[in-house]
XYZ file of N, CA and C in Angstrom:
663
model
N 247.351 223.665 50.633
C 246.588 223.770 49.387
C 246.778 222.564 48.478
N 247.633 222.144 48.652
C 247.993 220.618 47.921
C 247.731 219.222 48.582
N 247.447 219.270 50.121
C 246.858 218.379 50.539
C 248.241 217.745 51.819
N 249.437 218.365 51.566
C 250.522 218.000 52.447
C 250.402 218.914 53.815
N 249.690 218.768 54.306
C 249.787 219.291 56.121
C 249.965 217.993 56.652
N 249.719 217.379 56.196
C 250.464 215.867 57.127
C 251.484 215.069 56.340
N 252.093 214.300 57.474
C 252.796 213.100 56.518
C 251.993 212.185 55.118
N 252.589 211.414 54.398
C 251.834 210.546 53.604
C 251.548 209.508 54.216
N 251.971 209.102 55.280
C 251.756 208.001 55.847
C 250.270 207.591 56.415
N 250.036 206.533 56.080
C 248.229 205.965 56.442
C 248.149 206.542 57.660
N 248.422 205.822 58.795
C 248.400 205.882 60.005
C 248.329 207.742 60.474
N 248.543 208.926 59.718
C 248.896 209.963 59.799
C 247.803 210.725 59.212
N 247.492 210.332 57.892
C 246.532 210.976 57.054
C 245.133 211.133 57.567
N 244.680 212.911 57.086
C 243.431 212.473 57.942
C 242.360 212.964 56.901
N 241.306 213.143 56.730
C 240.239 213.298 55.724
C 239.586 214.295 56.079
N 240.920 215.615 56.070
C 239.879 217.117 56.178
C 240.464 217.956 55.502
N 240.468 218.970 54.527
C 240.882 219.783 53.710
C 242.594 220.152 54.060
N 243.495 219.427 53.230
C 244.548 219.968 52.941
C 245.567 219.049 54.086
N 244.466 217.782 54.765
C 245.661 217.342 55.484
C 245.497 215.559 55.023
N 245.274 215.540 53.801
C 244.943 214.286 53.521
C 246.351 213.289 53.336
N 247.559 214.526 52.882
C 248.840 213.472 52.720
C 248.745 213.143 51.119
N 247.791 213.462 50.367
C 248.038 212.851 49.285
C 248.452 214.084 47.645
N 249.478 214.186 47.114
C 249.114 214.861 46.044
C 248.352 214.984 45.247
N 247.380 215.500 44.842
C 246.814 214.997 43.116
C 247.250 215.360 41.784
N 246.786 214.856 40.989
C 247.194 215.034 39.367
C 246.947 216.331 39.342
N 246.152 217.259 39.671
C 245.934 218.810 39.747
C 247.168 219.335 40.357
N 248.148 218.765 41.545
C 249.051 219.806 42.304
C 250.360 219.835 41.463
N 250.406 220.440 40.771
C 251.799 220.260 39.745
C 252.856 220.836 40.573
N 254.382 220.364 39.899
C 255.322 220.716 40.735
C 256.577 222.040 39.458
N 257.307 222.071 40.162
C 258.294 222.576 39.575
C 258.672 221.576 38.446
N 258.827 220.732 38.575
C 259.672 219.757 37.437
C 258.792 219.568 36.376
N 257.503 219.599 36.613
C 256.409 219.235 35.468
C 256.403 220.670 34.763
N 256.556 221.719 35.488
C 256.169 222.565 34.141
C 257.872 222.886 33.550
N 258.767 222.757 34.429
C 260.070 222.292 33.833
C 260.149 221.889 32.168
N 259.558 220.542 32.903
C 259.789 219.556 31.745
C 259.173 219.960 30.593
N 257.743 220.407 30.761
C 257.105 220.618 29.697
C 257.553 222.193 28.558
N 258.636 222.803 29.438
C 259.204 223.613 28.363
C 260.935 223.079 27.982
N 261.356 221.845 28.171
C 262.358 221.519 27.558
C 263.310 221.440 28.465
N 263.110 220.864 29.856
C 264.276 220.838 30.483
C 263.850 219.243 30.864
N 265.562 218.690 31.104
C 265.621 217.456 31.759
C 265.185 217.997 33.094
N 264.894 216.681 33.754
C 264.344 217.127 34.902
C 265.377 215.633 36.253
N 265.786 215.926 37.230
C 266.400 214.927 38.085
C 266.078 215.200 39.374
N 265.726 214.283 39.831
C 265.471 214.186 41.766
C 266.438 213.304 42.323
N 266.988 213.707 43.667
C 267.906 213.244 44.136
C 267.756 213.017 45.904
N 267.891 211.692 46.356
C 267.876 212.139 47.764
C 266.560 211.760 48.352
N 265.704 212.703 49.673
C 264.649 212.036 49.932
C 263.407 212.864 49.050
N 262.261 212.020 49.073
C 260.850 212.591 48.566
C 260.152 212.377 49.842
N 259.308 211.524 50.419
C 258.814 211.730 51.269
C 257.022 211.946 51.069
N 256.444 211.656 49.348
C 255.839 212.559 48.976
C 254.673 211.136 48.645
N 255.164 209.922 49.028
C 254.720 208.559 48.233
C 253.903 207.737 49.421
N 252.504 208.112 49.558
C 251.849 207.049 50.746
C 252.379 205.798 50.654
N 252.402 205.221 51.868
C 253.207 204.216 52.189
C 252.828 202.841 51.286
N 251.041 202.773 51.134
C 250.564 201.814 50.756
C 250.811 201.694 48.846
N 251.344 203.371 48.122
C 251.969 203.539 47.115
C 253.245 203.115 46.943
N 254.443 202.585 47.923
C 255.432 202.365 48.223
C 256.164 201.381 47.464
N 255.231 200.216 46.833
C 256.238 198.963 46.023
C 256.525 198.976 44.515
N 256.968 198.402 44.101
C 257.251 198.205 42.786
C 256.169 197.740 42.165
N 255.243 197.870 42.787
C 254.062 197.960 41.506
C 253.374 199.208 41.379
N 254.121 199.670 42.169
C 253.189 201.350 41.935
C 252.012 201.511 43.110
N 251.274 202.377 42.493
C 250.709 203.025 41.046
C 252.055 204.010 41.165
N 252.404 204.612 40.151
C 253.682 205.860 40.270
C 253.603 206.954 40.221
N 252.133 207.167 40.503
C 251.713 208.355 39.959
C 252.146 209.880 41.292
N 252.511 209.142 42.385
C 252.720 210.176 43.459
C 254.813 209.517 43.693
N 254.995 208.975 43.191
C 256.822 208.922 43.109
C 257.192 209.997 41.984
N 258.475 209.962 42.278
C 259.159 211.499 41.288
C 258.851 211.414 39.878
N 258.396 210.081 39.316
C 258.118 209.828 37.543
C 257.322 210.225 37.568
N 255.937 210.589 38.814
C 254.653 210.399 38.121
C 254.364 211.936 38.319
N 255.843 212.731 38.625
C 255.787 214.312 39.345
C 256.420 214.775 38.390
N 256.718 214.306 37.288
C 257.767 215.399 36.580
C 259.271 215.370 36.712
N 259.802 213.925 37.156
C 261.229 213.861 37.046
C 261.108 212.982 36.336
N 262.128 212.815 35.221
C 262.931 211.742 34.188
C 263.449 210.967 34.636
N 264.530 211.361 36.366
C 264.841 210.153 36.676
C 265.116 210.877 38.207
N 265.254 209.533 39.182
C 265.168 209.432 40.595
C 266.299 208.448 41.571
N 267.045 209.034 42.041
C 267.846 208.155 43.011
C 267.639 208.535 44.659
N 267.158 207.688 45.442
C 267.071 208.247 46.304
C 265.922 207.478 47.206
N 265.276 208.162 48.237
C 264.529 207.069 49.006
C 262.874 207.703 49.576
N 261.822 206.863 49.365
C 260.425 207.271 49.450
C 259.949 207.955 50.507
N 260.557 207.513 51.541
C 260.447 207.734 53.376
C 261.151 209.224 53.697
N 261.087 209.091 54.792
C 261.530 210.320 55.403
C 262.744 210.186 56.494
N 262.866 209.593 57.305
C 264.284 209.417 57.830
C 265.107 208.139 57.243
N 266.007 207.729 57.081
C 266.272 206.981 56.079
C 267.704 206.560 56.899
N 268.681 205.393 56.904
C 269.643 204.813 57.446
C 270.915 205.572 55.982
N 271.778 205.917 56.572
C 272.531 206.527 55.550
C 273.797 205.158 55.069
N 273.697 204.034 55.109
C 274.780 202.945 55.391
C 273.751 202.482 54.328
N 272.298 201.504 54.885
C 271.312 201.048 54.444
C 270.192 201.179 54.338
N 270.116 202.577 53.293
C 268.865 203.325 52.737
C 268.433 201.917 51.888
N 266.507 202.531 51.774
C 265.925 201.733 51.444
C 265.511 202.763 49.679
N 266.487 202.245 48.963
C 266.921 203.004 47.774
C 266.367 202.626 46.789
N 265.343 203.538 46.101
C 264.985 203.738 44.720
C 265.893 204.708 43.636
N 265.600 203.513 42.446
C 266.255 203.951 41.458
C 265.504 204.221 40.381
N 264.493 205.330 39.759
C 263.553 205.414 39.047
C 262.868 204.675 39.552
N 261.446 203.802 39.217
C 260.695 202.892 39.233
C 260.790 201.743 40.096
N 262.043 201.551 40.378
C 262.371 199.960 41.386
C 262.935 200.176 43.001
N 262.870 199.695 43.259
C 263.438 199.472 44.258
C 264.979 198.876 44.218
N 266.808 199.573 45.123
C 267.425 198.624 44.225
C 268.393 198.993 45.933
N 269.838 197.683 45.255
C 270.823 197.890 46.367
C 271.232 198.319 46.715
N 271.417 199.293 47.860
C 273.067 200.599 48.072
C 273.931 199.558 47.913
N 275.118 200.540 47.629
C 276.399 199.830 47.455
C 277.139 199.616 49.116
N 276.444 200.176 49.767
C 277.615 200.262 51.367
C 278.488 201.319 51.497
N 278.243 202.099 50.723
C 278.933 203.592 50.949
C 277.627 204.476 51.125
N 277.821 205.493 51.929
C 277.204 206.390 52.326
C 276.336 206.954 51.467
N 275.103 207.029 52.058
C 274.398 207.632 51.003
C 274.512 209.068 50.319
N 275.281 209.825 51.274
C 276.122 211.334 49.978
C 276.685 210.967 49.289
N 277.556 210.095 49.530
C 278.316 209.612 48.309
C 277.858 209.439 46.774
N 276.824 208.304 47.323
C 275.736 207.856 46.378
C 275.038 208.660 45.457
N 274.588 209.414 46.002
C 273.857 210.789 45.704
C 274.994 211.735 45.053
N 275.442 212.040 45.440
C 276.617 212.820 44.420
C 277.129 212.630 43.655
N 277.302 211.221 43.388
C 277.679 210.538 42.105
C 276.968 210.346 40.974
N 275.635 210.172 41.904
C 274.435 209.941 40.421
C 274.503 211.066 40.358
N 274.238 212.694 41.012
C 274.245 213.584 40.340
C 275.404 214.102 39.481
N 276.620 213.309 39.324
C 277.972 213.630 38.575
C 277.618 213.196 37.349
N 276.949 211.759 37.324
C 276.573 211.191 35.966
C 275.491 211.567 35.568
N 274.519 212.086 35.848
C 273.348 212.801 35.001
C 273.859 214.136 34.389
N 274.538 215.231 35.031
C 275.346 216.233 34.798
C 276.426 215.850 33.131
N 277.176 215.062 33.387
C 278.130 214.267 32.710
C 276.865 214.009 31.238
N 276.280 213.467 31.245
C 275.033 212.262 30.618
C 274.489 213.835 29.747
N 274.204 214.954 30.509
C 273.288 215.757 29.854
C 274.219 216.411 29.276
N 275.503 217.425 29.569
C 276.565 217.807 29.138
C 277.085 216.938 27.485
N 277.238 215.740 27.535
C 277.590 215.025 26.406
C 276.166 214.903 25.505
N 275.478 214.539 26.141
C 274.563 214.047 25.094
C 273.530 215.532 24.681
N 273.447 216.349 25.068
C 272.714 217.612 24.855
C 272.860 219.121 25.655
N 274.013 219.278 24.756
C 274.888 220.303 26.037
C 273.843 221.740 25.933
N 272.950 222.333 24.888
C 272.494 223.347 25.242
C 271.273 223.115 25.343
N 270.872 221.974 26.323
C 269.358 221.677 27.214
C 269.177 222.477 28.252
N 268.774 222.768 28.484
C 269.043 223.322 29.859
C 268.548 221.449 30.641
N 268.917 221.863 31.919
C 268.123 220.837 33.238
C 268.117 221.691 34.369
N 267.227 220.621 34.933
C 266.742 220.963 36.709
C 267.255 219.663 37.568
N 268.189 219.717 38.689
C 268.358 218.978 39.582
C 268.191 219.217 40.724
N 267.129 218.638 41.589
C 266.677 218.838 42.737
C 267.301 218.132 43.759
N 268.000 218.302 44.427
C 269.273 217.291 45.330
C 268.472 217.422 46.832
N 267.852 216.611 47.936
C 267.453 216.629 49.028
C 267.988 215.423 49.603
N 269.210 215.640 50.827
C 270.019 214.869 51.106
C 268.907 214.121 52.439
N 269.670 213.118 53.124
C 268.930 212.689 54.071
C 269.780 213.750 55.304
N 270.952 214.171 55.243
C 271.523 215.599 56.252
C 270.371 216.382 56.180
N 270.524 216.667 57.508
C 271.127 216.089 58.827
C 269.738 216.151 60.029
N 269.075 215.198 58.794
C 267.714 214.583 59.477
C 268.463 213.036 59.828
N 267.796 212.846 61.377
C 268.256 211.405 62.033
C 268.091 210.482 60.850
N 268.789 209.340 61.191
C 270.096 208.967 62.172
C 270.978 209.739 61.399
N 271.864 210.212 62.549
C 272.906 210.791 62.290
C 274.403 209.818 62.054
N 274.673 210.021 60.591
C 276.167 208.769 60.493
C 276.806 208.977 59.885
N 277.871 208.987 59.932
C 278.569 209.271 58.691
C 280.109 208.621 59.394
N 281.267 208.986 58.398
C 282.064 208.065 58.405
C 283.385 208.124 59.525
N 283.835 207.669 60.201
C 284.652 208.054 61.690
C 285.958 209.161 61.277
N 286.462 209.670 60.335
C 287.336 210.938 60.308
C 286.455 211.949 60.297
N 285.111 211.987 60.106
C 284.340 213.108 59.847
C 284.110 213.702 61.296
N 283.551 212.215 61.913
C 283.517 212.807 63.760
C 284.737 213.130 64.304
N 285.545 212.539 64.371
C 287.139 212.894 64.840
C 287.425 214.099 64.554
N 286.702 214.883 63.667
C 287.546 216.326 63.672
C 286.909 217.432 64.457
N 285.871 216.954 65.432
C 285.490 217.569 66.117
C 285.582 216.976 67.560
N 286.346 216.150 67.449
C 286.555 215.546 69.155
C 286.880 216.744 69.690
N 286.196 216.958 71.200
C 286.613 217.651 72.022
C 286.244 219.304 71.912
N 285.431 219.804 70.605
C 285.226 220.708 70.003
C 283.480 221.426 70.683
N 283.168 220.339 71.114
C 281.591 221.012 72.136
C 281.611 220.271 73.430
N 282.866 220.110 74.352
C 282.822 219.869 75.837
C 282.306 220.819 76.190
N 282.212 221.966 76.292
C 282.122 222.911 77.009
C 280.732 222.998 76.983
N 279.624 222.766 76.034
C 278.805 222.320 76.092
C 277.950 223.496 75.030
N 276.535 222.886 75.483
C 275.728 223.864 74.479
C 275.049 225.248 75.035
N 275.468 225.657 75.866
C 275.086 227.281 76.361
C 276.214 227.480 76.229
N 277.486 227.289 76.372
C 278.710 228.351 75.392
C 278.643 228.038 74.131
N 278.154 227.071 73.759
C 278.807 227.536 72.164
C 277.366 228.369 71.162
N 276.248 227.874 71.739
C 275.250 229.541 71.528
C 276.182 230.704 71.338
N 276.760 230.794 72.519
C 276.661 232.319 72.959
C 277.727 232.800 71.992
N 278.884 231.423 71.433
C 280.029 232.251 70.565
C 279.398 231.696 69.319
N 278.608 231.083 69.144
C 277.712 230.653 67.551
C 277.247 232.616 67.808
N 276.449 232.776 67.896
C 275.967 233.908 68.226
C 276.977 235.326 67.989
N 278.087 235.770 68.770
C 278.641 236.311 68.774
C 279.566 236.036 66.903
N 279.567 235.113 66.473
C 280.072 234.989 65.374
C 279.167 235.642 63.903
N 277.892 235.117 64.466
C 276.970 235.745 63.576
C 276.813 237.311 63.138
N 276.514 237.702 64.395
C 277.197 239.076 64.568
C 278.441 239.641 64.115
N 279.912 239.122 64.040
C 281.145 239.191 63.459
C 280.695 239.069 61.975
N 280.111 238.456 61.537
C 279.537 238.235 60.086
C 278.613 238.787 59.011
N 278.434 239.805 60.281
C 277.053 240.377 59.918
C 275.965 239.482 58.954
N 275.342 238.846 59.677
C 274.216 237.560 59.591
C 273.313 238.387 60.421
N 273.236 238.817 61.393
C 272.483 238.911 62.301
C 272.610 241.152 62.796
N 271.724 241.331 63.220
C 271.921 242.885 63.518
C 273.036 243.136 64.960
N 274.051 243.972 64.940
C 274.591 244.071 65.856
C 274.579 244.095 66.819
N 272.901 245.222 67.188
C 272.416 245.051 68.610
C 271.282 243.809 69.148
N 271.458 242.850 68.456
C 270.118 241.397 68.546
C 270.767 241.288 69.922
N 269.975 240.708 70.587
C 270.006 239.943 71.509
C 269.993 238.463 71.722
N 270.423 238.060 72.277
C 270.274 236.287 72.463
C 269.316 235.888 73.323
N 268.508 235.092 72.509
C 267.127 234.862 73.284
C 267.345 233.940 74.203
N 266.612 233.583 75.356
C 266.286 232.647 76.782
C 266.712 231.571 75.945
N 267.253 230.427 76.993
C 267.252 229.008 75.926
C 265.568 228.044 76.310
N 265.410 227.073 75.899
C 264.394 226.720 75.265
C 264.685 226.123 76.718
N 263.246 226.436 77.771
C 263.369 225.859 78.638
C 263.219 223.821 78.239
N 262.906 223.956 77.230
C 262.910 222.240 77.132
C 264.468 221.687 77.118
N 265.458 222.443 76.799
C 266.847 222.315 76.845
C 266.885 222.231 78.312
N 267.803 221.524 79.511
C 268.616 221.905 80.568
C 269.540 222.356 80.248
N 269.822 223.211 81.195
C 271.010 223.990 81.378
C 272.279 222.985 81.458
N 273.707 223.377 80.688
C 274.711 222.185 80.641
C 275.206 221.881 82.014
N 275.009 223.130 82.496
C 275.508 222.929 84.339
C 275.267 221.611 85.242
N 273.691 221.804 84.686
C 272.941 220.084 85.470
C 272.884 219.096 85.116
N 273.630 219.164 84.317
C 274.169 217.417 83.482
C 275.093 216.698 84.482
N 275.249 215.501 84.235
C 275.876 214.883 84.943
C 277.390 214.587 84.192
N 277.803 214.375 84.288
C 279.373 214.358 83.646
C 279.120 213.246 82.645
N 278.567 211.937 82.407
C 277.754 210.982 81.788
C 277.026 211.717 80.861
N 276.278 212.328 81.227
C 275.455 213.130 80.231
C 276.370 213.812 79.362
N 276.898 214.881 79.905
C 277.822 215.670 79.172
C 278.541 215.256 78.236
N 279.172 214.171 78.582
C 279.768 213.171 77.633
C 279.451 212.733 76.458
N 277.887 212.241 76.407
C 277.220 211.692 75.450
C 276.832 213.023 74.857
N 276.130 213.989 75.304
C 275.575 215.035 74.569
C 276.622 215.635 73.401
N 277.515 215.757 73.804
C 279.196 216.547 73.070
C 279.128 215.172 72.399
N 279.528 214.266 72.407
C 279.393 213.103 71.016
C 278.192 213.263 70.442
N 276.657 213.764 70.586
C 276.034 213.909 69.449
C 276.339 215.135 69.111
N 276.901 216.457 69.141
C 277.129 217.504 68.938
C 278.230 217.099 67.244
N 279.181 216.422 67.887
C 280.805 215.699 67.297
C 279.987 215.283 66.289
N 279.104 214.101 66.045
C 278.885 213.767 65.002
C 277.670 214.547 64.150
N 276.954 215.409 64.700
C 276.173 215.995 63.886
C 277.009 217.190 62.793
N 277.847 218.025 63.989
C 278.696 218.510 62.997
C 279.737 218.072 62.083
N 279.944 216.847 62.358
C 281.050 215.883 61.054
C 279.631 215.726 59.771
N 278.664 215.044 60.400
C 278.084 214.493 59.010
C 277.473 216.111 58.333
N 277.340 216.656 59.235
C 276.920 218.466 58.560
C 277.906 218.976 57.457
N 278.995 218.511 57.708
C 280.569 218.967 56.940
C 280.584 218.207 55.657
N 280.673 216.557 55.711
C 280.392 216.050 55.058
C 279.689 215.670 53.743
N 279.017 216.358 54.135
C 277.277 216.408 53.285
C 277.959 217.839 52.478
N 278.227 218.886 53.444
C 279.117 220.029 52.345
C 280.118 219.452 51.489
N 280.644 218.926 51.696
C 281.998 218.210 51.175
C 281.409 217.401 49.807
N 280.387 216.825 50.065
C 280.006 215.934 48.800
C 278.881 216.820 48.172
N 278.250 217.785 48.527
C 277.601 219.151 47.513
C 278.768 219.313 47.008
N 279.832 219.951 47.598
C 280.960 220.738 46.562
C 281.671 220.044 45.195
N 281.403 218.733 46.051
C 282.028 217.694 44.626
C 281.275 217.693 43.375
């Protein structure tokens, strides 16, 4: 209804009801009617929301987070994004990461807007919208984060379903008598891996669940 069934991207956008990629001045968001009853308003992280050919520092800004109803914006236009060397907007510009991780980054500006609104207008209310680049590719984050799962998905990914699963159940997440569905025949079975394979697969397992942790770790902060 707003025109996002596709990416924003040119190459993507197509010219038939609702898959054009583009917002308009009509699709208002949360932050605009936010704002307009007295709340600060902050975006954090990715948008995703800015056609590509909208992308530079000249604008127009009208589809970036200023021209949506945020006051202010840290974070990046695109959709998968390098977490080392995001291509990082800061309100209106385009600007440098520092070389620390982009949670980091992101958690900090949200410490100082928090901080910023607290001092300078403590019974404002605000809205902070935090959308990390976790644990959409590339997957990275910093080498103690993977290390604490060395060795933690050898066994591979049809056992640890089955005790992901069985835990859910312990948790009551899930109904006692569910069943565990077929695996996705697009998955192979871990059996027919080659020991090479296996290898590599359990290291993306290792680091998806470090930077998954991570990313908790710098929400909690």
């Amino acid at each position: 209804s707003v025109g996002m069934g596709l990416f924003p991207h040119k190459f993507l956008s197509a010219e038939f009801p609702g898959y054009s990629g583009r917002l308009e001045p009509r699709d208002g968001t949360i932050a605009e009617y936010l704002r307009s009853i007295g709340y600060s308003t902050y975006a954090l992280g990715k948008w995703h929301l800015t056609p590509d050919e909208e992308s530079t520092d000249l604008g127009p800004f009208d589809r970036w987070p200023s021209g949506k109803g945020f006051d202010h914006f840290l974070g990046f236009l695109g959709g998968a994004e390098d977490q080392y060397k995001p291509d990082l907007v800061e309100d209106n510009n385009h600007v440098k990461p520092d070389g620390r991780h982009l949670n980091a980054q992101l958690a900090d500006k949200a410490i100082s807007y928090i901080d910023r609104q607290q001092r300078l207008a403590p019974d404002k209310p605000f809205f902070i919208y935090l959308a990390t680049g976790a644990a959409h590719s590339p997957h990275q984050v910093d080498q103690p984060w993977i290390d604490k799962y060395k060795g933690q998905f050898d066994a591979g990914w049809d056992a640890y379903r089955e005790q992901t699963f069985a835990q859910q159940k312990q948790l009551g997440l899930i109904p006692a008598d569910a069943v565990l569905p077929e695996r996705s025949p697009r998955v192979p079975a871990w059996d027919s891996l080659s020991a090479d394979q296996k290898k590599v697969y359990a290291r993306f397992m290792e680091v998806y669940a470090g930077f998954l942790e991570y990313t908790d770790a710098e929400i909690g902060r």
